[in-house]
PDB file of C-alpha atoms in Angstrom:
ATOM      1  CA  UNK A  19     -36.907  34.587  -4.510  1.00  0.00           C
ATOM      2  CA  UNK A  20     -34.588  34.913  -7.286  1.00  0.00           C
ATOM      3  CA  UNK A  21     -34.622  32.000 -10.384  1.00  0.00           C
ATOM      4  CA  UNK A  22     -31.134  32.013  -9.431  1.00  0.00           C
ATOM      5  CA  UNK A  23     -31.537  30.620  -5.716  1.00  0.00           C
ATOM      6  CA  UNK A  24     -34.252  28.575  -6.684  1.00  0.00           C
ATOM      7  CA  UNK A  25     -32.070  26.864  -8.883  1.00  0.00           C
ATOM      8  CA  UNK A  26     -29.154  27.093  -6.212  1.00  0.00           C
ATOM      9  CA  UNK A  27     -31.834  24.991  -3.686  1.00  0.00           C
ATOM     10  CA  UNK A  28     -32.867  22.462  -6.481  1.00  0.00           C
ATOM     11  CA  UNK A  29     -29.251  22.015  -7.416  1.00  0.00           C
ATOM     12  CA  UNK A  30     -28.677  21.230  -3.592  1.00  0.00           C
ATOM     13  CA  UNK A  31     -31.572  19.031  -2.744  1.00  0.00           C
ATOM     14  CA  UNK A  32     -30.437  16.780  -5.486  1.00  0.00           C
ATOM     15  CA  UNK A  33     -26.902  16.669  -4.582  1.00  0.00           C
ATOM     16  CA  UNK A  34     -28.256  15.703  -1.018  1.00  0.00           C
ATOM     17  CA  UNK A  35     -30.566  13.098  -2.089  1.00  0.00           C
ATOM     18  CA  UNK A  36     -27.704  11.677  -4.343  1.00  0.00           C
ATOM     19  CA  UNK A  37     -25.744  11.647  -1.278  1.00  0.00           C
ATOM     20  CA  UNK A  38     -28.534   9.837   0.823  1.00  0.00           C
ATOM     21  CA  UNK A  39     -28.468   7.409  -2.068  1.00  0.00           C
ATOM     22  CA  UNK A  40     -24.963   6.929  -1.800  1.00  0.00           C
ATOM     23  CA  UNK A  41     -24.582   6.366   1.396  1.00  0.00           C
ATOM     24  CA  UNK A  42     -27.365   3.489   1.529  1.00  0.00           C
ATOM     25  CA  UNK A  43     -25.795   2.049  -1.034  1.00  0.00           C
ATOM     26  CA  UNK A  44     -22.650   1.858   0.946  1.00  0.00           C
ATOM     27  CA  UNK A  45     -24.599   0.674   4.473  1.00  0.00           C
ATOM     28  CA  UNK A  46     -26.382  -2.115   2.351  1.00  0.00           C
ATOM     29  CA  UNK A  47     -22.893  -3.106   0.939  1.00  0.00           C
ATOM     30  CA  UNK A  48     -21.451  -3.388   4.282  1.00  0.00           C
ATOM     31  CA  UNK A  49     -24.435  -5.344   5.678  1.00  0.00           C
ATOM     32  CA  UNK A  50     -24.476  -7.599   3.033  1.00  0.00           C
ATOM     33  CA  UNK A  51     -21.080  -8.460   3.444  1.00  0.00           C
ATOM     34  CA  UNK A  52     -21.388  -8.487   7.385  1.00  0.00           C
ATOM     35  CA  UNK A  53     -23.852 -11.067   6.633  1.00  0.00           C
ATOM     36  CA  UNK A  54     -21.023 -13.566   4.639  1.00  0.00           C
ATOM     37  CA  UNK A  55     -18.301 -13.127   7.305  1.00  0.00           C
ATOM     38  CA  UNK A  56     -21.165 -14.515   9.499  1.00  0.00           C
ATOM     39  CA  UNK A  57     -21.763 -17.208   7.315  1.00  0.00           C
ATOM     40  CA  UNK A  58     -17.763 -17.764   7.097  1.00  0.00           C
ATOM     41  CA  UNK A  59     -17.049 -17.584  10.272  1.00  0.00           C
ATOM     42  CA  UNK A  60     -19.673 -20.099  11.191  1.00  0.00           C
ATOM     43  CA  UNK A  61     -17.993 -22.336   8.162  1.00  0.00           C
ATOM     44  CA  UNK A  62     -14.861 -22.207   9.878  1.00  0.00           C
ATOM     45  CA  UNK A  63     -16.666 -23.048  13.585  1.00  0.00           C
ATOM     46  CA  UNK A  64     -17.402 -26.144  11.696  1.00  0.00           C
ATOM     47  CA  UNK A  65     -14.242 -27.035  10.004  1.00  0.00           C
ATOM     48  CA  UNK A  66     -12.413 -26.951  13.659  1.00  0.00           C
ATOM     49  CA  UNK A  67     -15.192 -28.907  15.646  1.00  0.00           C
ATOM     50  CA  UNK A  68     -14.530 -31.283  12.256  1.00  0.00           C
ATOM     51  CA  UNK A  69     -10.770 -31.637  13.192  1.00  0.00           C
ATOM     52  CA  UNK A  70     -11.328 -31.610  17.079  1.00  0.00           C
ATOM     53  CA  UNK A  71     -13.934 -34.718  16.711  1.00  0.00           C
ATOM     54  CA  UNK A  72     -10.954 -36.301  14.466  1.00  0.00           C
ATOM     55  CA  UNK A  73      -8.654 -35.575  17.163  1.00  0.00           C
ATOM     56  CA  UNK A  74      -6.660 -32.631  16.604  1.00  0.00           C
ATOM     57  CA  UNK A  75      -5.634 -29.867  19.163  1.00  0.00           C
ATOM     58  CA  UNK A  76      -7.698 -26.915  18.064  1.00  0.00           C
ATOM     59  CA  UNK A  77      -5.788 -24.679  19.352  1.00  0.00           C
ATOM     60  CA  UNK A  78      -2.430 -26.082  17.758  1.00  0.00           C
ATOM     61  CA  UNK A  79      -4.006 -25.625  14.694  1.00  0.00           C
ATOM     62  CA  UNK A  80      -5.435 -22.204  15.484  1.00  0.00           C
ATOM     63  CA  UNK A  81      -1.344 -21.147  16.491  1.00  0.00           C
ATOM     64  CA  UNK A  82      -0.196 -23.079  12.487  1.00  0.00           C
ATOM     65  CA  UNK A  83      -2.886 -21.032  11.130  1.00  0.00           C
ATOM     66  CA  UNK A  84      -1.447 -17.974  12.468  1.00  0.00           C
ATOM     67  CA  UNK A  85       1.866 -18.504  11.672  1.00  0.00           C
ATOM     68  CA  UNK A  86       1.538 -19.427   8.534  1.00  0.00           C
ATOM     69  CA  UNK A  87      -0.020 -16.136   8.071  1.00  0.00           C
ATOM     70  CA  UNK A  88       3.261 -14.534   8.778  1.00  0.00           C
ATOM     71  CA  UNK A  89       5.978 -14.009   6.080  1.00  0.00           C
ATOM     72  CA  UNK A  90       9.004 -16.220   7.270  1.00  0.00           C
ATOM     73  CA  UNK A  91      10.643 -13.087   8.871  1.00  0.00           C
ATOM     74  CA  UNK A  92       8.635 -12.284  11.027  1.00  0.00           C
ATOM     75  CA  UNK A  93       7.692 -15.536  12.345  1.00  0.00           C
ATOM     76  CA  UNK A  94      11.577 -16.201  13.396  1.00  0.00           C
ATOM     77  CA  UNK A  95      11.606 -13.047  14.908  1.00  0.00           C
ATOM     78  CA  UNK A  96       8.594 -13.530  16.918  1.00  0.00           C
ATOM     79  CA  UNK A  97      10.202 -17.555  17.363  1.00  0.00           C
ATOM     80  CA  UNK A  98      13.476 -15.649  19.078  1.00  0.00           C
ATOM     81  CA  UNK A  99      11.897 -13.819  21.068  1.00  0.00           C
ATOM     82  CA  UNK A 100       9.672 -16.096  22.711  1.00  0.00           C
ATOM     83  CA  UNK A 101      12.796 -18.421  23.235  1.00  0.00           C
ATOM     84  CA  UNK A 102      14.765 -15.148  24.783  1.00  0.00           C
ATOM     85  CA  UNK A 103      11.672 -15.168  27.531  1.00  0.00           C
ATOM     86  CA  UNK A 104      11.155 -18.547  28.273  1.00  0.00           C
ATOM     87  CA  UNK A 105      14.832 -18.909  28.887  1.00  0.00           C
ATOM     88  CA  UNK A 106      15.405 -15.821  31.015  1.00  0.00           C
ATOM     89  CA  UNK A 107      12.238 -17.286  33.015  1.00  0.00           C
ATOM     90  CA  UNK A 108      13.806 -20.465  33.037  1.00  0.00           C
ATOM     91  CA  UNK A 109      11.472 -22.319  31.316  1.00  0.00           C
ATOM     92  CA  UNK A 110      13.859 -23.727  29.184  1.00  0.00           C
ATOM     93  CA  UNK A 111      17.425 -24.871  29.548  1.00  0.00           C
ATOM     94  CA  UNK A 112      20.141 -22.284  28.584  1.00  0.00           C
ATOM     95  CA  UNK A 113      22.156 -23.145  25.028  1.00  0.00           C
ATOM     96  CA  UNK A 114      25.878 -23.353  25.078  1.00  0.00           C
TER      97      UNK A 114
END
């Protein structure tokens, strides 16, 4: 074997290990942060059983929390069209 490949192989083995490294790195990340949006989303479990035993409608406030998410546009949009449905199903009395 040539010093040449030798050195080819060595160069590659620690390119691949740096790569191994890398990619744990980026797993453990991800886990790690896995393991807050658990912890958040078991927060926000809490907040809503908090406002239910106060007497709120969680799911109201899960539908304001989700429109408020939505830039004003788009929440008339989706407003007009919901209105267009309900009246063509007759949910709701015609306007004019």
């Amino acid at each position: 074997m040539a010093i040449s490949e030798v050195i080819e192989e060595s160069a590659a083995a620690n390119l691949h290990q740096s790569a191994k490294e890398h990619l744990k790195a980026f797993v453990e990340r991800i886990e790690r942060l896995e393991e807050e949006k658990a912890a958040l989303a078991e927060d926000i479990r809490e907040v809503f059983a908090e406002a239910k035993s106060s007497g709120f409608d969680v799911k109201a406030l899960r539908k304001i929390i989700r429109l408020r998410k939505q830039d004003d546009r788009q929440r008339m949009e989706e407003e007009a069209m919901l209105a267009t449905y309900m009246q063509a199903l007759g949910m709701v009395p015609a306007l004019g």
